[in-house]
C-alpha positions as CSV (number, residue, x, y, z in Angstrom):
1,M,150.7,119.4,123.4
2,N,154.1,118.2,122.4
3,L,155.4,118.0,118.8
4,K,154.8,114.3,118.4
5,A,151.1,114.7,119.5
6,R,150.6,117.7,117.2
7,L,152.1,115.8,114.2
8,H,149.7,112.8,115.0
9,N,146.7,115.2,115.2
10,H,147.5,116.6,111.8
11,L,147.9,113.1,110.4
12,T,144.5,112.1,111.5
13,Q,143.0,115.0,109.5
14,I,145.2,114.7,106.3
15,A,145.6,110.9,106.0
16,R,142.4,110.2,104.0
17,E,141.5,109.5,100.4
18,R,142.2,112.8,98.6
19,D,142.8,112.1,94.9
20,P,141.9,115.4,93.1
21,Y,139.6,113.6,90.7
22,L,138.2,110.5,92.5
23,A,138.1,111.7,96.1
24,T,137.2,115.4,95.6
25,A,135.5,115.8,99.0
26,G,138.6,114.5,100.8
27,H,140.9,116.6,98.6
28,F,138.9,119.7,99.3
29,F,138.8,119.0,103.1
30,V,142.6,118.5,103.2
31,Q,143.2,121.7,101.1
32,E,141.0,123.7,103.6
33,Y,142.6,122.1,106.6
34,I,146.1,123.2,105.3
35,R,144.8,126.7,104.5
36,Q,143.3,127.2,107.9
37,E,146.4,125.9,109.7
38,L,148.8,128.1,107.7
39,S,146.5,131.1,108.0
40,Q,147.2,131.2,111.7
41,W,150.7,132.5,110.9
42,G,150.0,135.0,108.0
43,S,148.0,135.5,104.9
44,V,147.9,132.4,102.6
45,E,148.4,133.1,98.9
46,I,146.7,130.8,96.5
47,H,148.7,130.0,93.3
48,T,146.1,128.6,90.8
49,F,147.1,126.5,87.8
50,E,145.1,124.9,85.0
51,V,145.1,121.2,84.0
52,N,142.7,120.3,81.2
53,N,140.5,123.4,81.8
54,Q,140.2,122.6,85.5
55,S,141.8,124.8,88.3
56,F,144.0,123.5,91.0
57,N,145.7,125.3,93.9
58,N,149.1,125.5,95.5
59,L,148.9,127.1,99.0
60,I,151.7,129.5,100.0
61,L,152.7,131.1,103.3
62,N,155.5,133.6,103.4
63,L,157.3,134.0,106.7
64,P,159.6,137.0,107.3
65,P,163.3,136.6,108.4
66,Q,164.6,137.5,111.8
67,S,165.4,141.1,111.0
68,S,163.6,142.9,108.2
69,G,164.1,146.5,107.3
70,K,167.7,147.6,106.6
71,Q,169.1,144.1,106.3
72,R,169.8,143.2,102.6
73,Q,166.9,141.3,101.3
74,L,168.0,137.6,101.5
75,P,166.5,135.2,98.9
76,P,163.8,132.9,100.5
77,I,164.2,129.2,101.4
78,L,161.2,127.5,99.8
79,I,159.9,124.4,101.6
80,G,157.3,122.4,99.8
81,A,155.2,119.3,100.3
82,H,152.5,117.8,98.1
83,Y,149.0,117.2,99.6
84,D,147.4,115.1,96.9
85,A,147.5,111.3,97.1
86,V,146.9,108.5,94.6
87,P,143.5,106.9,94.4
88,G,142.6,104.1,96.8
89,T,144.9,105.1,99.7
90,S,144.9,107.5,102.6
91,G,148.5,108.4,101.7
92,A,149.8,108.5,105.3
93,D,153.4,108.4,104.4
94,D,152.9,109.7,100.8
95,N,152.6,112.5,101.6
96,A,150.6,113.3,104.7
97,T,154.0,113.1,106.6
98,G,155.5,115.8,104.4
99,V,152.5,118.1,104.9
100,V,152.3,117.7,108.7
101,V,156.0,118.6,109.0
102,L,155.4,121.6,106.8
103,L,152.6,122.7,109.1
104,E,154.8,122.3,112.2
105,L,157.7,124.1,110.6
106,A,155.3,127.0,109.9
107,R,154.4,127.1,113.6
108,K,158.1,127.0,114.7
109,F,159.3,129.7,112.3
110,A,156.3,132.0,112.8
111,A,157.2,132.0,116.5
112,A,161.0,132.3,116.0
113,P,162.0,133.4,112.5
114,A,165.0,132.0,110.6
115,K,167.8,134.0,109.2
116,Y,166.2,133.7,105.7
117,P,162.6,134.5,104.7
118,L,160.7,131.2,104.4
119,R,158.2,130.3,101.8
120,L,156.1,127.3,102.7
121,V,154.2,125.7,99.8
122,A,151.6,122.9,99.8
123,F,151.7,121.6,96.2
124,D,148.8,119.9,94.4
125,M,148.8,117.4,91.6
126,E,152.2,116.0,92.4
127,E,151.0,112.5,91.7
128,Y,149.8,113.5,88.2
129,G,153.3,114.4,87.1
130,L,154.6,117.2,89.5
131,L,152.1,119.6,87.9
132,G,151.7,122.1,90.7
133,S,155.4,122.4,91.4
134,T,156.2,122.6,87.6
135,D,153.8,125.5,87.1
136,Y,155.1,127.3,90.2
137,A,158.9,126.8,89.4
138,R,158.4,128.1,85.9
139,L,156.6,131.2,87.3
140,L,159.4,131.9,89.7
141,R,162.0,131.5,87.0
142,Q,160.0,133.7,84.6
143,Q,159.8,136.4,87.3
144,Q,163.6,135.9,87.9
145,Q,162.9,135.3,91.6
146,P,166.0,134.1,93.4
147,L,165.8,131.2,95.9
148,R,168.4,130.4,98.6
149,L,167.2,126.7,98.5
150,M,164.2,124.7,97.5
151,M,163.4,121.7,99.8
152,S,160.7,119.1,98.9
153,L,159.4,117.1,101.9
154,E,158.5,113.7,100.4
155,M,157.6,110.9,102.7
156,L,159.2,111.3,106.1
157,G,157.6,108.8,108.4
158,Y,158.6,105.2,107.5
159,R,161.6,103.6,109.3
160,D,162.6,99.9,109.2
161,Y,165.5,98.6,111.4
162,T,165.6,95.3,109.6
163,P,168.9,94.6,107.7
164,G,168.2,94.4,104.0
165,S,165.1,96.7,104.3
166,Q,166.7,99.4,102.2
167,R,167.1,99.1,98.4
168,Y,168.8,101.4,95.9
169,P,169.1,102.0,92.2
170,A,172.4,100.4,91.1
171,P,175.2,101.1,91.9
172,L,174.3,103.1,95.1
173,E,173.9,100.0,97.2
174,K,177.7,99.7,97.3
175,F,178.0,103.1,99.1
176,Y,175.0,103.3,101.4
177,P,173.6,101.2,104.3
178,N,171.1,98.4,103.6
179,T,169.0,99.2,106.7
180,G,166.1,101.6,106.2
181,D,166.5,103.6,109.4
182,F,167.7,107.0,108.0
183,I,166.3,110.1,106.3
184,A,167.9,110.9,102.9
185,L,168.7,114.2,101.5
186,I,169.1,114.2,97.7
187,G,170.2,117.4,96.0
188,N,171.7,118.8,92.8
189,L,175.4,119.7,92.9
190,R,174.8,123.3,93.9
191,T,173.3,122.1,97.2
192,L,176.4,120.0,98.2
193,P,177.4,122.2,101.2
194,D,173.7,122.3,102.3
195,L,173.4,118.5,102.0
196,I,176.4,118.0,104.2
197,G,175.5,120.6,106.8
198,M,171.8,119.7,107.0
199,S,172.6,115.9,107.3
200,R,175.0,116.8,110.2
201,S,172.3,118.8,111.9
202,I,169.7,116.0,111.6
203,R,172.1,113.5,113.0
204,Q,172.8,115.8,115.9
205,A,169.0,115.8,116.6
206,G,169.3,112.0,116.9
207,V,168.1,110.8,113.5
208,S,170.3,108.9,111.2
209,S,170.8,110.7,107.9
210,Q,172.4,110.1,104.5
211,W,173.0,112.5,101.6
212,L,173.4,112.1,97.9
213,P,174.4,114.8,95.4
214,V,173.2,114.1,91.8
215,P,174.6,115.7,88.6
216,N,172.7,116.7,85.5
217,R,169.2,117.2,87.0
218,G,169.1,113.6,88.2
219,L,168.6,112.3,84.7
220,I,171.0,109.4,85.2
221,V,169.1,108.2,88.3
222,P,165.5,108.8,87.4
223,Q,164.4,107.7,90.9
224,T,165.9,110.9,92.3
225,R,163.4,113.0,90.3
226,L,160.2,111.7,91.7
227,S,159.1,114.7,93.7
228,D,158.4,118.4,93.6
229,H,162.1,119.4,93.7
230,A,162.7,118.1,90.1
231,P,161.0,121.0,88.3
232,F,163.2,123.4,90.3
233,W,166.3,121.4,89.2
234,D,165.0,121.7,85.7
235,V,164.9,125.5,85.7
236,G,168.2,125.9,87.5
237,Y,167.4,126.4,91.2
238,P,169.4,124.7,94.0
239,A,166.9,122.1,95.3
240,M,166.8,118.9,97.3
241,M,164.4,116.2,98.4
242,V,164.1,115.1,102.0
243,T,162.7,111.6,102.0
244,D,162.5,108.2,103.6
245,T,163.1,106.9,100.1
246,A,159.5,105.8,99.3
247,F,159.2,102.5,97.5
248,M,162.9,101.8,98.1
249,R,161.9,101.1,101.7
250,N,158.2,101.4,102.3
251,P,156.2,98.3,101.1
252,H,153.0,100.3,101.5
253,Y,153.9,102.9,98.8
254,H,150.8,103.7,96.7
255,K,148.7,101.0,98.4
256,A,145.6,101.0,100.6
257,S,147.9,99.9,103.4
258,D,149.7,103.3,103.5
259,A,148.1,104.1,106.9
260,I,149.1,106.0,110.0
261,A,149.5,102.7,111.9
262,T,152.5,101.9,109.6
263,L,154.4,105.1,110.5
264,D,157.2,105.6,113.0
265,L,156.1,108.7,114.8
266,D,159.3,109.0,116.8
267,F,161.2,109.0,113.5
268,L,158.8,111.6,112.0
269,T,159.2,113.8,115.1
270,G,163.0,113.6,115.0
271,V,163.0,114.5,111.3
272,C,160.9,117.5,112.0
273,E,163.2,118.6,114.9
274,G,166.3,118.0,112.9
275,L,165.0,120.0,109.9
276,E,164.2,122.9,112.1
277,V,167.7,123.0,113.5
278,A,169.2,122.5,110.0
279,I,167.2,125.3,108.5
280,R,168.1,127.7,111.3
281,R,171.8,126.9,110.6
282,L,171.6,127.7,106.8
């Protein structure tokens, strides 16, 4: 089966109502699906966190680097995607697309490791205020664990070639294209070399890409903080969001119409391939 078909297969399992409170059966099904898929490549750790006396889980798979042993222990690259969705939607773009790319990156890097160790994390409770990633980022900071880079995969499957289909928070519209046909990389200033290099790799894979560095934890452009990278910014890690820009482009954002049929699977496949190449070059 080729990559596009595998991504589509995963989407059919994950794009379903899965709000942690109002669609508990779907939420549990998706959590189990991710756990089973990741466990093909190693043992899956569960990071449990509490919200109002209820437990929720982030699922974590650690993949070793190319050469272990004598090589100096390099800090891991953390790649995250949230698996919860808002009530009343199957959340195909938000964020089944991020999760399916996470699963396929696990497959690729389990078969052929990267230079850095990889930590793949499926975050819960993103839609309730980035709760899973906040808890986990604080834990890593507390344990003084270094990270080479944190990457949040946030909505990767919606493309629109119509001029005027892309919007921005002011004044960014002056500097970026108004057609929603690219994948965006948005990082704190420490990630600037990675933003440039990864965007180049993604373009070489045939997908248009734009990058944006933001100072001061993104506080001046709050729209840049709406995913699981923001808690990592807040505790001082180099982190970026990879995104199709959500409601700045996708009219189905947080609606019942956010369905697989609205996605551009060629775009999603290209993003996945581009990310693999980009991560290998870090």
